[in-house]
Every structure is written in structure tokens, then in C-alpha cells.
Tab-separated table of C-alpha atoms in Angstrom:
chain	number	residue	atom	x	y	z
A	260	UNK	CA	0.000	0.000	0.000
A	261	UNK	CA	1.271	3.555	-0.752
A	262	UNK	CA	2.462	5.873	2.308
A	263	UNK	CA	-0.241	8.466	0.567
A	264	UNK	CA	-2.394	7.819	-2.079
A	265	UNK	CA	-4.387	10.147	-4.057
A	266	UNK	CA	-7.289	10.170	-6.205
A	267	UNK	CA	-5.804	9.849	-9.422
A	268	UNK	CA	-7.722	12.372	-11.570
A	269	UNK	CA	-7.390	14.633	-13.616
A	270	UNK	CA	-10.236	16.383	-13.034
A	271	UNK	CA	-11.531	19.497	-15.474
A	272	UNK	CA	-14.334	21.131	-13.880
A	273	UNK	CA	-15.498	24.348	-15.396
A	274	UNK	CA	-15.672	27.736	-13.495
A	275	UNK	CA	-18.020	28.113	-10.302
A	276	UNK	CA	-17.830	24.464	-10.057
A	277	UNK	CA	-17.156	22.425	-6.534
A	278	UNK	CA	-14.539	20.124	-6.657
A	279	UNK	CA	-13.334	17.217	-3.942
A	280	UNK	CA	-9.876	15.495	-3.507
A	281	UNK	CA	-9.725	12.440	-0.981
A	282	UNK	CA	-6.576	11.275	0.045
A	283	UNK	CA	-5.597	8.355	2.170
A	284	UNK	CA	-2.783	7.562	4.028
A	285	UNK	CA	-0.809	4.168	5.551
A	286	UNK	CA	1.095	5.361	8.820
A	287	UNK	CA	-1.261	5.525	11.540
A	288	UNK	CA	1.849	7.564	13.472
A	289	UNK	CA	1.693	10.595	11.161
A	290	UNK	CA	1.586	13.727	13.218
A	291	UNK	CA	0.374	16.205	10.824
A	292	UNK	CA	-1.263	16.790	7.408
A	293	UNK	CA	-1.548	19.198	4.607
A	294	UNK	CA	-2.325	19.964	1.408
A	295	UNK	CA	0.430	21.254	-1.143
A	296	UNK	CA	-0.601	23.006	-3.794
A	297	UNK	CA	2.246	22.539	-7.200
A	298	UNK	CA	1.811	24.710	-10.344
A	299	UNK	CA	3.530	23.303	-13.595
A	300	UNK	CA	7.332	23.088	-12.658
A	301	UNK	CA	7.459	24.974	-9.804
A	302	UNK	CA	8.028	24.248	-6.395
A	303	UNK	CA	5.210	23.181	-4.310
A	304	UNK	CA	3.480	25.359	-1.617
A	305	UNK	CA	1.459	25.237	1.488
A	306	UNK	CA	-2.348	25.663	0.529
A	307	UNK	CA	-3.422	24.847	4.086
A	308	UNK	CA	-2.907	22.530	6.983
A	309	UNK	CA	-5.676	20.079	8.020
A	310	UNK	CA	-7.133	19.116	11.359
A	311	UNK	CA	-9.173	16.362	12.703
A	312	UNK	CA	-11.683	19.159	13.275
A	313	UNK	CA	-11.910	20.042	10.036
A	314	UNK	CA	-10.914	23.849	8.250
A	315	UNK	CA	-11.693	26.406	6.259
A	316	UNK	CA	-9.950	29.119	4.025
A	317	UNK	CA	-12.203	30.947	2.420
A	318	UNK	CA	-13.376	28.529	-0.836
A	319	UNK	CA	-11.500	26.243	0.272
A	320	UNK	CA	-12.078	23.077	3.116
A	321	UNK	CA	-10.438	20.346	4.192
A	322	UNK	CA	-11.371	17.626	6.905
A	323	UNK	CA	-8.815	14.830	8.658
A	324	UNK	CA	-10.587	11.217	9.911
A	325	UNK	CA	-7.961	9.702	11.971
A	326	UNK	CA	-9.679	6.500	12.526
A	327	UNK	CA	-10.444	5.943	8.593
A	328	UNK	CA	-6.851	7.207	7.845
A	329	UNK	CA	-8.327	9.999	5.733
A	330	UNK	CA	-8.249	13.416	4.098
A	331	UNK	CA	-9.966	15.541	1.831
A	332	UNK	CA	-10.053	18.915	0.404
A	333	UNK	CA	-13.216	20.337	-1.080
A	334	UNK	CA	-12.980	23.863	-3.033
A	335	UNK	CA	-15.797	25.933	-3.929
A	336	UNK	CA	-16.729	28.203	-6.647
A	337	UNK	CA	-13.675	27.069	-8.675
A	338	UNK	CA	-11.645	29.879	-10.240
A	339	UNK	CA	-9.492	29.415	-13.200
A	340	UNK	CA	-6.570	30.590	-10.769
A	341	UNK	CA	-7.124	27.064	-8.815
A	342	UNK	CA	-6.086	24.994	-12.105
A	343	UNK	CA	-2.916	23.252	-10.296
A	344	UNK	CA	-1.689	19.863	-9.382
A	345	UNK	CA	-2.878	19.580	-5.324
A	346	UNK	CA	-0.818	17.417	-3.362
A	347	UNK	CA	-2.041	15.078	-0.689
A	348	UNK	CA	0.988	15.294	2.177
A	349	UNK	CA	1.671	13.690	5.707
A	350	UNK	CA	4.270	14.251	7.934
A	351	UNK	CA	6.160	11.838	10.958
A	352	UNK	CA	8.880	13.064	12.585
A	353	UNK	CA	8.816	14.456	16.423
A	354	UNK	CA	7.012	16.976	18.005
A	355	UNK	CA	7.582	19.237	21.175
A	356	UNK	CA	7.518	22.625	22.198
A	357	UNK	CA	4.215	23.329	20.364
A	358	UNK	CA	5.456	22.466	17.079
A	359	UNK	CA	6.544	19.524	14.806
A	360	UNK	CA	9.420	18.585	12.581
A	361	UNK	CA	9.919	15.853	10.136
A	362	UNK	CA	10.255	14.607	6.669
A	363	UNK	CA	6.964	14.770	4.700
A	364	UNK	CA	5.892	12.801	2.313
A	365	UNK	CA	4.103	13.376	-0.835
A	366	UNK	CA	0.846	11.914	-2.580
A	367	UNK	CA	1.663	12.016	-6.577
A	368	UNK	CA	-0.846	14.636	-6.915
A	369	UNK	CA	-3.967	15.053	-8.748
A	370	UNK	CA	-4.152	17.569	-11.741
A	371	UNK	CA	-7.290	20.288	-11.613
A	372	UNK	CA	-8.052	21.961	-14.672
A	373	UNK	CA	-10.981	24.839	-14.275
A	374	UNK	CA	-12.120	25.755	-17.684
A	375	UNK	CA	-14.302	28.822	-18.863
B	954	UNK	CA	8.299	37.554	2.801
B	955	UNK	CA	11.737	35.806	3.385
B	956	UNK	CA	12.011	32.722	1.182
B	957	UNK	CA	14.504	29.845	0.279
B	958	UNK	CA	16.614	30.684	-2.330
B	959	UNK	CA	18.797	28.207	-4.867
B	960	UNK	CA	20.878	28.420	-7.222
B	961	UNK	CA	21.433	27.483	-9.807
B	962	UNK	CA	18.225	27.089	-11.070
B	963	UNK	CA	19.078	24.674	-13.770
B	964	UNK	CA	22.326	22.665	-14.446
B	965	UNK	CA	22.993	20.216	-17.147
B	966	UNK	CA	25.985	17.766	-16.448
B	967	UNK	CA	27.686	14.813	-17.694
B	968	UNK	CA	27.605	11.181	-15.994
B	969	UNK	CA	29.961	10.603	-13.376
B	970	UNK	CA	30.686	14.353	-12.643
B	971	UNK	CA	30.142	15.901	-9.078
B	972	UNK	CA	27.730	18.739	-8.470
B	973	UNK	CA	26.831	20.579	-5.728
B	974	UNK	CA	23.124	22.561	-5.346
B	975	UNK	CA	22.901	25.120	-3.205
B	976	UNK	CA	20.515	26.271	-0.807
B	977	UNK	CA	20.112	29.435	1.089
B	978	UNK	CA	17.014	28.481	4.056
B	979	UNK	CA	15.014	31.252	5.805
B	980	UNK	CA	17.653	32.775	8.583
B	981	UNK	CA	15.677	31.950	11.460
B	982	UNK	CA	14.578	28.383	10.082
B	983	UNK	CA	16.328	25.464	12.270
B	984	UNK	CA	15.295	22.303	10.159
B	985	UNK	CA	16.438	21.875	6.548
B	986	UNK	CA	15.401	19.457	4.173
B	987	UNK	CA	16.509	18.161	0.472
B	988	UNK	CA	13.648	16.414	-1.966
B	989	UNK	CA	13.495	15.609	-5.230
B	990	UNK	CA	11.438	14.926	-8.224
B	991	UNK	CA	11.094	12.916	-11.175
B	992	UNK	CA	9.803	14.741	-14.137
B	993	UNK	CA	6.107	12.929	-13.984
B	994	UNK	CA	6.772	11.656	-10.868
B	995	UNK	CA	5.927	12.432	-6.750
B	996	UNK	CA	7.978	14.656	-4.711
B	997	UNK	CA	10.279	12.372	-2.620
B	998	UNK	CA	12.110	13.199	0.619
B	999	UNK	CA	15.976	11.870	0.794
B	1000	UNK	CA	17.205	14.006	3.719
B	1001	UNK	CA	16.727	15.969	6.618
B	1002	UNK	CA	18.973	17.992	8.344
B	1003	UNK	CA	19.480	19.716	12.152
B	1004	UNK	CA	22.323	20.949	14.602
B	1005	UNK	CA	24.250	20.752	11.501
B	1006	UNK	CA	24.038	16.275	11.377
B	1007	UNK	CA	21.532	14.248	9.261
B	1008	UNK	CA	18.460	13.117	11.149
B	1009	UNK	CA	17.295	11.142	8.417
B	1010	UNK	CA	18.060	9.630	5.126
B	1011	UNK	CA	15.884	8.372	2.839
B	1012	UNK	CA	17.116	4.709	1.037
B	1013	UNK	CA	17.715	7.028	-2.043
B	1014	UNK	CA	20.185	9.163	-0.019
B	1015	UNK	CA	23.488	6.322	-0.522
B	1016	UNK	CA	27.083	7.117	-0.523
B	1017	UNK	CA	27.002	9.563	-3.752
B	1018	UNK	CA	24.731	11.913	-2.006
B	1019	UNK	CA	26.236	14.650	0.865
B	1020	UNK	CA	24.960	17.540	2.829
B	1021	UNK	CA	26.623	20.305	4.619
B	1022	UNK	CA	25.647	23.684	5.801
B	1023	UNK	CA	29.428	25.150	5.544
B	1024	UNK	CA	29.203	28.560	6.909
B	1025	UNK	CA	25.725	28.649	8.727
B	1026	UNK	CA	23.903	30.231	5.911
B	1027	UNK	CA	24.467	28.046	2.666
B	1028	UNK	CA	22.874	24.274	2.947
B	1029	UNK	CA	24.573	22.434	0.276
B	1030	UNK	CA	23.567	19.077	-1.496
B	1031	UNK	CA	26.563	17.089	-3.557
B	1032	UNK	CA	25.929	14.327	-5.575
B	1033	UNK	CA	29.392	12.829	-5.844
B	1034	UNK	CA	28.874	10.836	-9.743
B	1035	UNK	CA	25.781	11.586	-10.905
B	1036	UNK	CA	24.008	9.265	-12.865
B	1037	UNK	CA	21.290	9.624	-15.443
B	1038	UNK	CA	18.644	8.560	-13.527
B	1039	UNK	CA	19.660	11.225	-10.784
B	1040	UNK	CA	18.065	13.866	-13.837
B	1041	UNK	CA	15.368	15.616	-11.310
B	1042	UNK	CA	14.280	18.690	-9.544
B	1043	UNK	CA	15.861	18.919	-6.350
B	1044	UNK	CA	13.803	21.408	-3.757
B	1045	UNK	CA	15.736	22.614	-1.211
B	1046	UNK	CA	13.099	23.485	2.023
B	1047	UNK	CA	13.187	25.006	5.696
B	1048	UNK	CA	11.184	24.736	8.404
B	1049	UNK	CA	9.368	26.642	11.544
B	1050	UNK	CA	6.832	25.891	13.784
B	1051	UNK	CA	5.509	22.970	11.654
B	1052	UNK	CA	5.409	24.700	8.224
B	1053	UNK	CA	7.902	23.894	5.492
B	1054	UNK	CA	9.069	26.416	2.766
B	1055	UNK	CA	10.391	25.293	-0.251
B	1056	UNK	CA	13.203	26.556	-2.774
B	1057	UNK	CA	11.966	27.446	-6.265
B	1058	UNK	CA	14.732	24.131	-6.913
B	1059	UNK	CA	17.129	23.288	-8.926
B	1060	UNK	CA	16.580	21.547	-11.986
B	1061	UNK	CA	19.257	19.036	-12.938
B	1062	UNK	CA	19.973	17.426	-15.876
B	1063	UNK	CA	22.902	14.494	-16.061
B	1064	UNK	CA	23.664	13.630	-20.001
């Protein structure tokens, strides 16, 4: 089974349009979880963290189930701005002092395409 | 907004050459990281790095790969004989309080 697995896509949604991601992952020790948003080339970059409690940024959400080993991102009203490869991405490693450190590692992505 | 910064951005070499990528983390960052990518392929970590030691590897980090931070601002990664199939991005990234920032990387090409 893969560390973090991805839907596999692509997915071309037109503008306005509500899209989901669901991403699952294999260590049950990970300590924290994000999604990493990668345009074409470029390096990749924190879209937002994700909490068992589930967040929200604006159009975007995204929602952690521990016990199902589980995350998703939903994004509303789609913009042809959000046309990007979103990574699924877990982290292990240590924590203390409020904070955590440690490798993460990468889902292989799922391409979005938003069309007029 | 500080950022990482590396240079170069692109380098083309031949097989069995040594190359060094450089990295230039956020000044107040204490974690430092090197990962790669495949053209097509998932970002993959090979090697984390604090208190200027390793405190992980990944199984793709062997022999031919090195890190230093030489002068407490430069984190350096040095691929001793490169090999064809070590043709990837490489993304240098720093850390603090949880969230990593990555380098615009270094794209390398081995011919």
C-alpha cells in the first residue's frame, strides 16, 4: 500500500464548479497533514494545513478522519486561478515545544483543470 | 516575505561528474530538508537535516549523495557521480513551527 495515495484524476471542472480530492494515508503515526498546492514546474506550496476538526480558508475546506486514515479537500466556486496539481501530504517526525518537525511525504498529486 | 533561495536554477551535467546545489534556508529556520522529483513523478524526501548532522536519510540518499551547511547560511547538497537517472528537480526546504518552505529548486539534468 502507498504511504499516501491520491485520487488519481485529472479532473476538469469548469468555473463556479465544486470540486473534492480524498486522500488516504498508511502510517497511523503521522503527526500532521496538509495539502500542497504545485503549479507546472514549480516548487510546491502550502495551501493549508488540516485538522481532525476540520478547516476552512475561504473557498476552500479540508477535513482529517484519523480512525479511517483519511483526508480531503473540497474547493468551492472554482476559479481558473485554482487549475494546479494539489498534493495530498503527511508528515512523521517528532514533536515538542508546540510544534513539529519531520520529513513529509508526498501523494503524486492530482491535476485540476478549471475551464471557462 | 523571506524565502529559500537556490541556485542554480538549472544545471545540465555529464555522468559521473560531481555537483553541488545550493541552498540558502530562511535565517531563522532550524530544520532543513533536500527532496526531489522525477519529471512525472511524486515529490520524494531523501534528507533531513538539524544541529548541523543528518536526522534522516531516505534509502535514495546512498554514498554519492552529501549535505553540509558550511558557513551557517548556505545548505549544500553534492551528488558525488551523478548518474542519469539522478536527472530531477531537487527542492531545497526550511522549516518553523511545523510549516515547510520550499526553494523554487534546482533543476538538474545528467547527459
Amino acid at each position: 500500500r502507498k504511504e499516501v495515495e491520491q485520487d488519481p484524476g485529472p479532473f476538469n471542472v469548469p468555473e463556479g464548479a465544486t470540486v473534492a480530492f480524498n486522500c488516504t494515508y498508511s502510517n497511523s503515526a503521522s503527526q500532521s497533514f496538509f495539502w500542497y498546492r504545485q503549479d507546472c514546474r514549480k516548487e510546491p506550496k502550502l495551501l493549508m494545513s488540516v485538522y481532525s476538526s476540520g478547516n476552512e480558508d475561504g473557498r476552500f475546506t479540508a477535513q482529517l478522519n484519523r480512525a479511517s486514515q483519511y483526508i480531503s479537500l473540497l474547493i468551492r466556486d472554482s476559479k481558473l486561478s485554482d487549475s494546479a496539481t494539489y498534493l495530498c501530504v503527511v508528515k512523521s517526525g517528532y514533536q515538542g515545544g508546540g510544534t513539529s518537525y519531520g520529513k513529509l511525504t508526498f501523494g503524486q498529486g492530482t491535476i485540476l483543470t478549471v475551464h471557462p | 516575505e523571506p524565502e529559500v533561495t537556490q541556485t542554480p536554477s538549472h544545471q545540465v551535467t555529464q555522468m559521473g561528474q560531481e555537483v553541488i546545489l545550493r541552498c540558502v534556508p530562511i535565517s531563522n529556520h532550524l530544520y532543513f530538508y533536500w527532496y526531489r522529483q522525477i519529471l512525472g513523478q511524486k515529490v520524494e524526501f531523501l534528507v533531513s537535516f538539524y544541529n548541523n548532522e543528518i536526522s534522516e536519510k531516505s534509502e535514495i540518499f546512498d554514498d554519492q549523495f552529501s549535505v553540509e551547511r558550511p558557513d551557517g547560511s548556505n545548505f549544500t547538497l553534492k551528488i558525488r557521480s551523478t548518474k542519469l537517472e539522478d536527472s530531477a528537480m531537487y527542492f531545497c526546504a526550511s522549516e518553523w513551527n511545523t510549516e515547510a518552505f520550499f526553494g523554487q529548486g534546482t533543476r538538474l539534468t545528467v547527459v
